[in-house]
Coordinates of C-alpha atoms in Angstrom, one line a residue:
X1 CA 81.3 73.1 97.5
X2 CA 84.0 74.9 99.7
X3 CA 87.5 74.1 98.5
X4 CA 89.2 73.5 101.9
X5 CA 93.0 73.3 102.2
X6 CA 94.7 70.5 104.1
X7 CA 98.2 69.4 105.0
X8 CA 98.2 67.5 101.6
X9 CA 97.5 70.7 99.6
X10 CA 100.3 72.2 97.6
X11 CA 101.8 75.5 98.0
X12 CA 100.2 76.7 94.7
X13 CA 96.9 75.8 96.2
X14 CA 97.6 78.1 99.2
X15 CA 98.7 80.8 97.1
X16 CA 95.8 80.7 94.6
X17 CA 93.3 81.5 97.6
X18 CA 93.0 85.3 98.1
X19 CA 93.9 85.1 101.9
X20 CA 96.7 82.5 101.2
X21 CA 98.3 84.7 98.7
X22 CA 98.3 87.8 101.0
X23 CA 99.5 85.7 104.0
X24 CA 102.4 84.3 102.1
X25 CA 103.2 87.7 100.5
X26 CA 103.1 89.3 104.0
X27 CA 105.5 86.7 105.4
X28 CA 107.8 87.1 102.4
X29 CA 107.6 90.9 102.7
X30 CA 108.7 90.7 106.5
X31 CA 111.5 88.5 105.4
X32 CA 112.5 90.7 102.5
X33 CA 112.1 87.8 100.1
X34 CA 110.6 87.9 96.6
X35 CA 107.2 86.1 95.9
X36 CA 109.2 84.4 93.2
X37 CA 110.5 82.1 95.9
X38 CA 107.0 80.4 96.1
X39 CA 105.8 80.9 92.5
X40 CA 108.7 79.1 90.8
X41 CA 107.8 75.8 89.3
X42 CA 109.7 73.7 91.8
X43 CA 108.5 75.2 95.1
X44 CA 104.9 75.9 94.2
X45 CA 104.2 72.1 93.7
X46 CA 105.5 71.3 97.2
X47 CA 102.8 69.8 99.4
X48 CA 102.5 71.5 102.8
X49 CA 103.3 68.1 104.4
X50 CA 106.6 68.0 102.7
X51 CA 107.3 71.6 103.8
X52 CA 106.5 70.7 107.3
X53 CA 109.1 67.9 107.2
X54 CA 111.8 70.0 105.6
X55 CA 111.3 72.8 108.0
X56 CA 110.3 70.9 111.1
X57 CA 113.2 72.6 113.1
X58 CA 111.5 76.0 112.5
X59 CA 107.8 75.3 111.8
X60 CA 105.9 73.0 114.2
X61 CA 102.5 71.4 113.7
X62 CA 100.7 74.1 115.4
X63 CA 102.1 76.6 112.7
X64 CA 100.5 74.6 110.0
X65 CA 97.2 74.0 111.9
X66 CA 97.0 77.7 112.5
X67 CA 97.7 78.5 108.9
X68 CA 95.0 76.1 107.6
X69 CA 92.4 77.2 110.1
X70 CA 92.9 80.8 109.1
X71 CA 92.8 80.0 105.3
X72 CA 89.7 77.7 105.5
X73 CA 87.5 80.3 107.1
X74 CA 87.3 81.9 103.7
X75 CA 87.1 78.6 101.7
X76 CA 83.6 79.4 100.4
X77 CA 84.5 83.0 99.2
X78 CA 85.3 83.6 95.7
X79 CA 86.6 86.7 93.9
X80 CA 84.1 87.5 91.2
X81 CA 85.5 90.8 90.0
X82 CA 85.5 91.5 86.3
X83 CA 88.4 93.6 85.0
X84 CA 86.2 94.8 82.1
X85 CA 83.4 96.0 84.2
X86 CA 82.9 99.8 83.7
X87 CA 83.7 102.0 86.7
X88 CA 80.8 103.4 88.6
X89 CA 81.4 107.1 89.0
X90 CA 80.6 108.7 92.5
X91 CA 81.8 111.8 94.2
X92 CA 84.4 110.2 96.5
X93 CA 86.2 108.6 93.6
X94 CA 86.7 112.1 92.2
X95 CA 87.4 113.9 95.5
X96 CA 90.7 114.9 97.0
X97 CA 90.6 114.3 100.8
X98 CA 92.5 116.1 103.4
X99 CA 93.2 114.4 106.9
X100 CA 93.1 116.9 109.8
X101 CA 94.5 115.8 113.2
X102 CA 92.5 118.3 115.2
X103 CA 94.8 118.5 118.2
X104 CA 97.7 120.0 115.9
X105 CA 95.8 121.6 113.0
X106 CA 94.9 125.1 114.2
X107 CA 94.5 126.5 117.6
X108 CA 91.9 129.3 117.9
X109 CA 92.3 130.2 121.6
X110 CA 96.0 130.0 122.3
X111 CA 95.8 127.0 124.6
X112 CA 98.3 125.1 122.3
X113 CA 95.7 122.6 121.4
X114 CA 93.9 122.6 118.0
X115 CA 90.2 122.8 118.0
X116 CA 87.0 122.9 115.9
X117 CA 87.0 126.6 115.8
X118 CA 90.5 126.6 114.4
X119 CA 89.3 124.1 111.6
X120 CA 86.5 126.4 110.6
X121 CA 88.9 129.3 110.3
X122 CA 91.0 127.4 107.7
X123 CA 88.2 126.2 105.3
X124 CA 88.8 128.9 103.0
X125 CA 92.5 127.9 102.8
X126 CA 91.6 124.3 102.2
X127 CA 89.1 125.3 99.5
X128 CA 91.9 127.2 97.8
X129 CA 94.0 124.3 97.9
X130 CA 91.4 122.3 96.0
X131 CA 90.3 120.0 98.7
X132 CA 86.9 118.4 98.4
X133 CA 86.5 116.7 101.6
X134 CA 88.0 116.6 105.0
X135 CA 88.6 113.6 107.4
X136 CA 88.7 114.5 111.1
X137 CA 90.7 112.3 113.4
X138 CA 88.7 111.7 116.7
X139 CA 87.0 114.7 118.3
X140 CA 84.9 112.7 120.7
X141 CA 85.0 113.1 124.5
X142 CA 88.2 111.2 125.7
X143 CA 90.7 111.0 128.5
X144 CA 93.3 111.4 125.7
X145 CA 95.5 108.3 126.6
X146 CA 96.0 107.9 123.0
X147 CA 95.0 111.4 121.7
X148 CA 91.3 110.7 121.3
X149 CA 91.4 107.2 120.0
X150 CA 90.4 106.1 123.5
X151 CA 86.6 107.4 123.3
X152 CA 84.8 108.0 126.6
X153 CA 81.4 109.1 124.9
X154 CA 80.6 108.7 121.4
X155 CA 77.9 111.3 121.6
X156 CA 79.9 114.0 123.1
X157 CA 82.7 116.5 121.9
X158 CA 86.2 116.5 123.5
X159 CA 86.2 119.6 125.8
X160 CA 89.6 120.8 124.4
X161 CA 88.1 120.7 120.8
X162 CA 84.9 122.8 121.6
X163 CA 81.3 121.9 121.9
X164 CA 78.6 120.0 119.8
X165 CA 77.4 123.4 118.7
X166 CA 80.9 124.1 117.3
X167 CA 80.8 120.9 115.4
X168 CA 77.5 121.5 114.0
X169 CA 78.8 125.0 112.9
X170 CA 81.7 123.1 111.1
X171 CA 79.3 120.9 109.2
X172 CA 77.3 124.0 108.1
X173 CA 80.4 125.8 107.1
X174 CA 81.8 122.7 105.3
X175 CA 78.5 122.2 103.4
X176 CA 78.4 125.9 102.5
X177 CA 81.7 125.6 100.6
X178 CA 80.4 122.5 98.7
X179 CA 82.8 120.2 100.6
X180 CA 82.2 116.9 102.4
X181 CA 83.2 115.8 105.9
X182 CA 83.9 112.5 107.3
X183 CA 85.0 111.5 110.9
X184 CA 86.9 108.7 112.6
X185 CA 84.8 105.7 113.8
X186 CA 86.6 104.0 116.5
X187 CA 84.7 100.9 117.4
X188 CA 87.3 98.1 117.9
X189 CA 87.7 99.5 121.4
X190 CA 86.5 102.1 123.8
X191 CA 88.2 104.0 126.6
X192 CA 88.0 102.2 130.1
X193 CA 86.2 105.3 131.3
X194 CA 83.4 104.6 128.8
X195 CA 80.1 104.0 130.8
X196 CA 79.7 100.6 129.0
X197 CA 83.0 99.4 130.4
X198 CA 82.7 101.1 133.9
X199 CA 79.3 99.3 134.4
X200 CA 80.6 96.0 132.9
X201 CA 83.7 95.9 135.0
X202 CA 81.8 96.6 138.4
X203 CA 78.6 94.7 137.7
X204 CA 79.1 91.2 136.4
X205 CA 75.4 90.7 135.7
X206 CA 75.3 93.9 133.6
X207 CA 74.3 93.5 129.9
X208 CA 77.5 95.3 129.1
X209 CA 79.7 92.5 130.6
X210 CA 79.6 90.9 127.3
X211 CA 80.4 94.0 125.3
X212 CA 84.0 93.2 126.3
X213 CA 86.4 90.3 126.7
X214 CA 86.7 89.5 130.4
X215 CA 88.6 86.6 131.8
X216 CA 89.4 85.2 135.2
X217 CA 92.8 83.8 135.4
X218 CA 96.0 83.9 137.7
X219 CA 98.0 85.1 134.7
X220 CA 97.2 86.8 131.3
X221 CA 94.5 84.5 129.6
X222 CA 96.7 84.2 126.4
X223 CA 100.0 85.2 125.0
X224 CA 98.7 88.0 122.9
X225 CA 100.8 91.1 123.0
X226 CA 99.8 94.8 122.8
X227 CA 100.8 97.1 119.9
X228 CA 101.9 99.6 122.6
X229 CA 104.2 97.1 124.3
X230 CA 103.6 94.4 126.8
X231 CA 100.7 91.9 127.2
X232 CA 97.4 92.7 125.6
X233 CA 95.6 91.9 128.8
X234 CA 94.8 94.6 131.4
X235 CA 94.5 93.3 135.0
X236 CA 91.9 94.9 137.3
X237 CA 93.0 94.1 140.7
X238 CA 89.9 95.1 142.7
X239 CA 87.7 92.8 140.6
X240 CA 90.5 90.1 140.1
X241 CA 89.8 89.9 136.4
X242 CA 91.5 90.5 133.1
X243 CA 90.1 92.5 130.1
X244 CA 91.6 92.5 126.5
X245 CA 93.2 95.7 125.1
X246 CA 95.3 95.5 121.9
X247 CA 96.5 99.0 122.2
X248 CA 97.0 101.2 125.4
X249 CA 96.1 100.1 128.8
X250 CA 93.1 102.4 128.8
X251 CA 91.7 101.1 125.5
X252 CA 89.5 97.9 125.9
X253 CA 88.5 95.8 123.0
X254 CA 84.8 95.4 122.2
X255 CA 83.2 92.0 121.7
X256 CA 81.6 92.4 118.2
X257 CA 79.9 88.9 118.5
X258 CA 77.5 90.4 120.8
X259 CA 74.4 91.5 118.7
X260 CA 73.3 94.1 121.2
X261 CA 76.8 95.8 120.9
X262 CA 76.5 95.7 117.1
X263 CA 73.0 97.4 117.5
X264 CA 74.4 100.2 119.7
X265 CA 77.2 100.9 117.2
X266 CA 74.8 101.0 114.3
X267 CA 72.5 103.4 116.4
X268 CA 75.5 105.6 117.0
X269 CA 76.7 105.7 113.4
X270 CA 73.1 106.7 112.3
X271 CA 73.0 109.4 114.9
X272 CA 76.2 111.0 113.4
X273 CA 75.0 110.6 109.9
X274 CA 71.7 112.3 110.7
X275 CA 73.8 115.2 112.0
X276 CA 75.1 115.7 108.4
X277 CA 78.6 113.9 108.3
X278 CA 79.1 112.3 105.0
X279 CA 80.9 109.1 106.1
X280 CA 83.6 107.6 108.2
X281 CA 87.2 106.4 108.4
X282 CA 86.9 103.2 110.3
X283 CA 89.9 102.8 112.7
X284 CA 91.5 99.3 112.7
X285 CA 88.2 98.0 111.4
X286 CA 89.5 94.5 110.4
X287 CA 90.3 93.7 114.0
X288 CA 86.7 93.6 115.1
X289 CA 86.2 89.8 114.7
X290 CA 88.2 87.7 117.0
X291 CA 88.8 83.8 116.8
X292 CA 86.4 82.1 119.2
X293 CA 87.9 81.4 122.7
X294 CA 90.9 83.7 121.9
X295 CA 93.5 81.1 121.3
X296 CA 97.2 81.6 121.9
X297 CA 99.1 83.1 119.1
X298 CA 101.5 81.0 117.3
X299 CA 105.1 81.6 118.4
X300 CA 106.6 81.5 114.9
X301 CA 104.2 83.9 113.5
X302 CA 104.5 86.1 116.7
X303 CA 108.3 86.4 116.3
X304 CA 108.1 87.1 112.6
X305 CA 105.4 89.8 112.8
X306 CA 106.6 91.3 116.1
X307 CA 103.1 90.7 117.9
X308 CA 101.7 87.6 119.2
X309 CA 98.2 86.8 118.4
X310 CA 97.6 88.8 115.3
X311 CA 96.6 85.7 113.2
X312 CA 93.5 85.4 115.5
X313 CA 92.1 88.9 114.8
X314 CA 93.5 90.6 111.8
X315 CA 91.1 88.8 109.5
X316 CA 88.6 87.3 111.9
X317 CA 85.9 84.7 110.8
X318 CA 82.9 87.2 111.1
X319 CA 84.8 90.3 109.6
X320 CA 82.8 90.2 106.3
X321 CA 79.5 89.6 108.0
X322 CA 79.9 92.5 110.4
X323 CA 81.1 94.9 107.8
X324 CA 78.0 93.9 105.6
X325 CA 75.7 94.5 108.6
X326 CA 76.8 98.1 109.3
X327 CA 76.9 98.8 105.5
X328 CA 73.4 97.8 105.0
X329 CA 71.9 98.9 108.2
X330 CA 73.8 102.2 108.7
X331 CA 75.8 103.4 105.9
X332 CA 73.5 102.5 102.9
X333 CA 70.2 104.5 104.2
X334 CA 72.4 107.6 104.1
X335 CA 74.5 107.0 101.1
X336 CA 77.5 107.4 103.4
X337 CA 81.2 106.8 102.4
X338 CA 83.4 104.4 104.2
X339 CA 87.2 103.9 104.2
X340 CA 88.5 101.3 106.5
X341 CA 92.0 101.2 108.1
X342 CA 93.1 97.7 107.6
X343 CA 96.6 96.9 108.9
X344 CA 97.8 93.4 107.9
X345 CA 95.3 93.2 105.0
X346 CA 96.8 92.5 101.6
X347 CA 95.6 93.3 98.0
X348 CA 93.6 90.0 97.4
X349 CA 91.5 90.3 100.7
X350 CA 91.2 94.0 100.3
X351 CA 89.4 93.2 97.0
X352 CA 87.0 91.0 98.9
X353 CA 86.4 93.8 101.4
X354 CA 85.8 96.5 98.8
X355 CA 84.0 94.8 95.7
X356 CA 80.9 97.0 95.1
X357 CA 78.6 94.0 94.9
X358 CA 79.7 92.6 98.4
X359 CA 78.5 95.8 100.2
X360 CA 81.1 96.1 102.9
X361 CA 83.5 99.0 102.6
X362 CA 84.0 101.6 99.8
X363 CA 87.8 101.6 99.9
X364 CA 90.5 100.7 102.5
X365 CA 94.0 102.0 103.4
X366 CA 96.6 99.3 102.8
X367 CA 100.1 99.8 104.4
X368 CA 102.6 97.6 102.7
X369 CA 104.1 100.5 100.7
X370 CA 104.9 102.5 103.7
X371 CA 108.2 100.5 104.4
X372 CA 110.7 98.7 102.4
X373 CA 110.6 94.9 102.4
X374 CA 112.1 93.5 105.7
X375 CA 111.8 96.9 107.3
X376 CA 109.6 98.3 110.2
X377 CA 108.6 101.8 111.1
X378 CA 111.2 102.0 113.8
X379 CA 114.1 101.0 111.6
X380 CA 116.5 103.7 110.7
X381 CA 117.0 103.4 106.9
X382 CA 116.6 105.2 103.7
X383 CA 113.5 104.3 101.8
X384 CA 114.0 103.1 98.2
X385 CA 111.3 104.5 96.0
X386 CA 111.8 101.7 93.6
X387 CA 109.8 99.6 96.0
X388 CA 106.9 102.1 96.0
X389 CA 107.0 102.0 92.0
X390 CA 106.8 98.2 92.2
X391 CA 104.1 98.1 94.9
X392 CA 101.9 100.8 92.9
X393 CA 102.3 99.0 89.6
X394 CA 101.2 95.7 91.3
X395 CA 98.2 97.0 93.2
X396 CA 97.1 99.1 90.3
X397 CA 97.1 96.2 87.9
X398 CA 95.6 93.7 90.4
X399 CA 92.5 96.1 91.3
X400 CA 89.6 95.4 89.1
X401 CA 87.1 98.3 88.2
X402 CA 84.6 97.4 90.8
X403 CA 87.2 98.0 93.5
X404 CA 88.8 101.4 94.3
X405 CA 92.3 102.3 95.7
X406 CA 93.1 104.9 98.3
X407 CA 96.3 106.8 97.7
X408 CA 98.4 108.1 100.6
X409 CA 101.9 108.3 102.0
X410 CA 101.5 110.3 105.3
X411 CA 99.1 110.0 108.2
X412 CA 99.0 110.6 111.9
X413 CA 100.5 107.3 112.7
X414 CA 103.7 107.5 110.4
X415 CA 106.7 109.7 110.0
X416 CA 106.8 111.9 106.9
X417 CA 107.5 109.9 103.7
X418 CA 109.8 112.8 102.4
X419 CA 112.1 112.4 105.6
X420 CA 112.1 108.6 104.9
X421 CA 113.5 108.9 101.4
X422 CA 116.1 111.7 101.9
X423 CA 117.4 113.9 104.6
X424 CA 118.9 116.5 102.0
X425 CA 117.0 119.7 102.6
X426 CA 117.7 120.9 99.0
X427 CA 116.1 117.9 97.5
X428 CA 113.3 117.5 99.8
X429 CA 111.0 120.1 98.1
X430 CA 111.4 118.3 94.7
X431 CA 110.7 115.0 96.2
X432 CA 107.6 116.3 97.9
X433 CA 106.3 117.6 94.5
X434 CA 107.2 114.2 92.9
X435 CA 105.2 112.3 95.5
X436 CA 102.3 114.8 94.8
X437 CA 102.3 114.1 91.0
X438 CA 102.2 110.3 91.6
X439 CA 99.4 110.5 94.2
X440 CA 97.2 112.8 92.0
X441 CA 97.7 111.0 88.7
X442 CA 97.2 107.3 89.5
X443 CA 93.8 105.8 89.7
X444 CA 92.4 106.0 93.2
X445 CA 91.2 108.5 95.8
X446 CA 94.1 110.7 97.2
X447 CA 94.2 111.3 100.9
X448 CA 96.5 114.2 101.7
X449 CA 97.7 114.5 105.3
X450 CA 97.8 118.0 106.9
X451 CA 101.2 119.6 106.2
X452 CA 102.0 117.4 103.2
X453 CA 101.0 120.1 100.8
X454 CA 103.5 122.4 102.6
X455 CA 106.3 120.0 102.2
X456 CA 106.5 119.3 106.0
X457 CA 109.3 116.9 107.1
X458 CA 110.1 115.1 110.4
X459 CA 110.6 117.1 113.5
X460 CA 114.1 117.6 115.2
X461 CA 113.5 116.0 118.5
X462 CA 116.4 115.7 120.7
X463 CA 115.1 114.0 123.9
X464 CA 112.5 111.6 124.8
X465 CA 110.8 114.1 127.1
X466 CA 109.7 116.0 124.0
X467 CA 107.5 113.2 122.9
X468 CA 103.9 112.6 123.7
X469 CA 103.0 109.5 121.8
X470 CA 102.2 106.6 124.3
X471 CA 103.4 104.1 121.8
X472 CA 106.8 105.6 121.5
X473 CA 107.2 106.2 125.2
X474 CA 106.3 102.6 126.0
X475 CA 108.5 101.1 123.4
X476 CA 111.4 103.4 124.6
X477 CA 111.0 102.0 128.2
X478 CA 110.9 98.5 126.8
X479 CA 114.1 99.1 124.8
X480 CA 116.0 100.3 127.9
X481 CA 115.9 96.8 129.0
X482 CA 118.4 95.7 126.3
X483 CA 120.2 99.0 125.1
X484 CA 121.4 102.4 126.3
X485 CA 119.4 105.5 126.2
X486 CA 121.1 107.0 123.1
X487 CA 120.4 103.7 121.0
X488 CA 116.8 103.4 122.3
X489 CA 116.1 107.0 121.4
X490 CA 117.6 106.8 117.9
X491 CA 115.3 103.9 117.3
X492 CA 112.3 105.7 118.5
X493 CA 113.2 108.7 116.5
X494 CA 113.1 106.8 113.3
X495 CA 109.3 105.8 113.8
X496 CA 107.6 108.0 116.3
X497 CA 104.1 109.2 115.5
X498 CA 105.0 112.5 117.0
X499 CA 106.8 113.5 113.7
X500 CA 103.3 113.9 112.0
X501 CA 101.7 115.3 115.1
X502 CA 103.4 118.8 115.1
X503 CA 101.3 122.0 114.9
X504 CA 100.9 123.3 111.4
X505 CA 103.1 126.4 111.0
X506 CA 100.4 128.8 109.8
X507 CA 102.7 131.9 110.1
X508 CA 104.7 130.6 107.0
X509 CA 101.5 129.8 104.7
X510 CA 101.1 133.4 103.6
X511 CA 104.7 133.5 102.3
X512 CA 104.2 130.2 100.6
X513 CA 101.1 131.3 98.9
X514 CA 103.0 134.1 97.2
X515 CA 105.9 131.9 96.2
X516 CA 105.2 130.3 92.7
X517 CA 107.8 127.7 93.4
X518 CA 106.3 126.5 96.7
X519 CA 105.3 123.0 97.4
X520 CA 101.9 124.5 98.3
X521 CA 101.4 126.2 94.9
X522 CA 102.6 123.0 93.1
X523 CA 99.8 121.0 95.1
X524 CA 97.1 123.5 93.9
X525 CA 98.3 123.2 90.3
X526 CA 98.3 119.4 90.5
X527 CA 95.0 119.1 92.0
X528 CA 93.5 121.5 89.5
X529 CA 94.9 119.4 86.6
X530 CA 93.4 116.2 88.2
X531 CA 89.9 117.9 88.4
X532 CA 90.1 119.3 84.9
X533 CA 91.0 115.9 83.3
X534 CA 88.7 112.9 83.8
X535 CA 91.3 110.5 82.4
X536 CA 93.5 111.1 85.4
X537 CA 90.5 109.8 87.5
X538 CA 88.6 107.2 85.7
X539 CA 91.1 106.6 82.7
X540 CA 92.9 103.4 82.1
X541 CA 96.5 103.0 83.2
X542 CA 99.4 101.7 81.2
X543 CA 102.8 101.4 82.7
X544 CA 105.9 101.6 80.7
X545 CA 109.5 100.6 81.1
X546 CA 108.7 98.7 84.3
X547 CA 112.0 97.2 84.7
X548 CA 114.0 100.6 84.3
X549 CA 115.5 101.4 87.8
X550 CA 114.7 104.7 89.3
X551 CA 112.3 105.5 86.4
X552 CA 108.4 105.4 86.9
X553 CA 106.3 106.1 83.9
X554 CA 102.7 105.5 82.9
X555 CA 99.9 106.6 80.5
X556 CA 96.5 107.6 81.7
X557 CA 93.9 107.7 79.0
X558 CA 90.2 107.6 77.9
X559 CA 89.8 107.2 74.2
X560 CA 91.9 109.9 72.5
X561 CA 92.3 111.9 75.7
X562 CA 95.9 110.8 76.9
X563 CA 98.4 111.8 79.4
X564 CA 101.9 110.7 80.1
X565 CA 103.4 110.9 83.5
X566 CA 107.1 110.3 84.3
X567 CA 109.3 110.5 87.4
X568 CA 113.0 110.1 88.4
X569 CA 113.0 108.3 91.8
X570 CA 116.7 108.9 92.5
X571 CA 119.0 111.7 93.5
X572 CA 121.0 111.4 90.3
X573 CA 120.1 112.6 86.8
X574 CA 118.5 109.9 84.7
X575 CA 118.5 109.4 81.0
X576 CA 115.1 110.2 79.4
X577 CA 113.6 111.7 76.2
X578 CA 110.6 114.0 75.9
X579 CA 107.9 111.6 74.5
X580 CA 106.7 111.8 70.9
X581 CA 103.2 113.3 70.4
X582 CA 103.7 115.3 73.7
X583 CA 101.5 118.2 73.0
X584 CA 101.9 120.2 76.2
X585 CA 103.9 120.0 79.4
X586 CA 101.2 120.5 82.0
X587 CA 103.4 120.4 85.2
X588 CA 107.0 119.8 86.2
X589 CA 108.8 120.3 89.5
X590 CA 111.8 121.8 87.7
X591 CA 111.5 125.2 85.9
X592 CA 112.7 123.8 82.5
X593 CA 112.8 120.0 81.7
X594 CA 115.8 118.9 79.7
X595 CA 115.2 117.0 76.5
X596 CA 117.7 114.4 77.2
X597 CA 117.7 113.7 81.0
X598 CA 115.7 114.2 84.2
X599 CA 117.0 116.0 87.3
X600 CA 117.0 114.4 90.8
X601 CA 113.3 113.6 91.8
X602 CA 112.0 115.4 88.7
X603 CA 108.5 114.5 87.7
X604 CA 106.3 115.6 84.7
X605 CA 102.8 115.6 83.5
X606 CA 102.5 115.6 79.7
X607 CA 99.3 116.1 77.7
X608 CA 99.7 114.1 74.6

């Protein structure tokens, strides 16, 4: 029988459910508070009704009703993972992926826009780095309001990128080099110029009308806010109707509760797989299921998270059902790989989404490691790597063998991690190599973002006019209502997505390739070590000295094949001794490691 939570349930009951633990941990993370706050013997035995009385000035009845409704939708789901279950080997667990943001990767025709021909021209380079699979951000036909994530036609290539023939040549070239290719699947929303939406807006009797969320109302139908500022509702004056758009005003959300829509999406997925792509990265895929009737977001949750309404769609009631449907009907027939972008999802629910026997997603991108507790992307602060250590230990120990992690720091939506940690140009190359070692020696599939292997850092923007990112520009204009231009730009500069969307400086690559100390050559060595040593892929992990500040160390091993990885997470020297039984130093980001201490951001891989 489902174990439903009620107002009489205890906090420990909430925390013992997968979604409950993730929701509580997320709230505590936003507050910058340790989970020990709710796991101690005193607090964990509080009943929710007691908590409601104690916090009635801050948390109203609607908050608890919202929380219980959210948690109880998963009351009949149970994690059945077995930690001792053997790992199932497969190509994507062994692969090193490389994310390409096509618009700024390589420009083949001097129009200052990257294109498919440019990608083809750099496949030899990617192969030399050791890349096994490339992931392309959207190349579909698009008005480019959000750089291709607003798709106008799923079956057509963006004009600036080339033609379908160019893309087919890319697939052939990738296969010829024994590599794989996955592409973005953006199906939470379409462009408002997509033929489905154009017909739906102008013809109320069209079958496409129910492919989207339309509402007639004098004001926005609910209080949901957009991730790109303002209301999540778009008003169409001519038709006197609203449509839902969680992102830009030209991106309209799809109604996945409509089976005809799901069938059309499955048909489209199959079409691309038949062309030869090997899988997809699924954009904000956990948003596809919304709560029925689209209720108002709870104000307390909205103020805490910075967006109103998120609890009604970040983990909707039919999410598992819809993911299972596209897995079994579209992905499985082609043995296709899937990695879901899942903002707001925590470790426990990620296990539900990726457990092999549940047949939903192969792996997901989790995001809680990208910012320190209590911080957001647009906060200007120095990232503490000790939190990254704590997070990676936790998620590595929590994940069972029938689930698989993705490992990443940079992507097209975030500033460069190197720049978040330090602005010291002398130390940044060492830090870039340290992050490389961690990413390539923990269990999970590494996703390297373009330029990461070159040690690229944030851009030196000096004015808002230099930015192109719709999210940043909208937020800047919103901030001007409460602060001056200098303060508003400083906040935007801390988190703008444009930092990661600068063109790759190919003119310096030849120089880096001949420099044995370059970050590029370090990546090549680290990737080669990973490929040559299965314990670094499928081996067990044993963390050591977990409580030692600024020191991150662990063993990876299968039987007698054993490796020891250690890193100094600080800008100061750190006491350390070369481990006993260390047979060989395979890699270090300093020329000669000292026997008694580690240099700032030093990282080592030992073969035992």
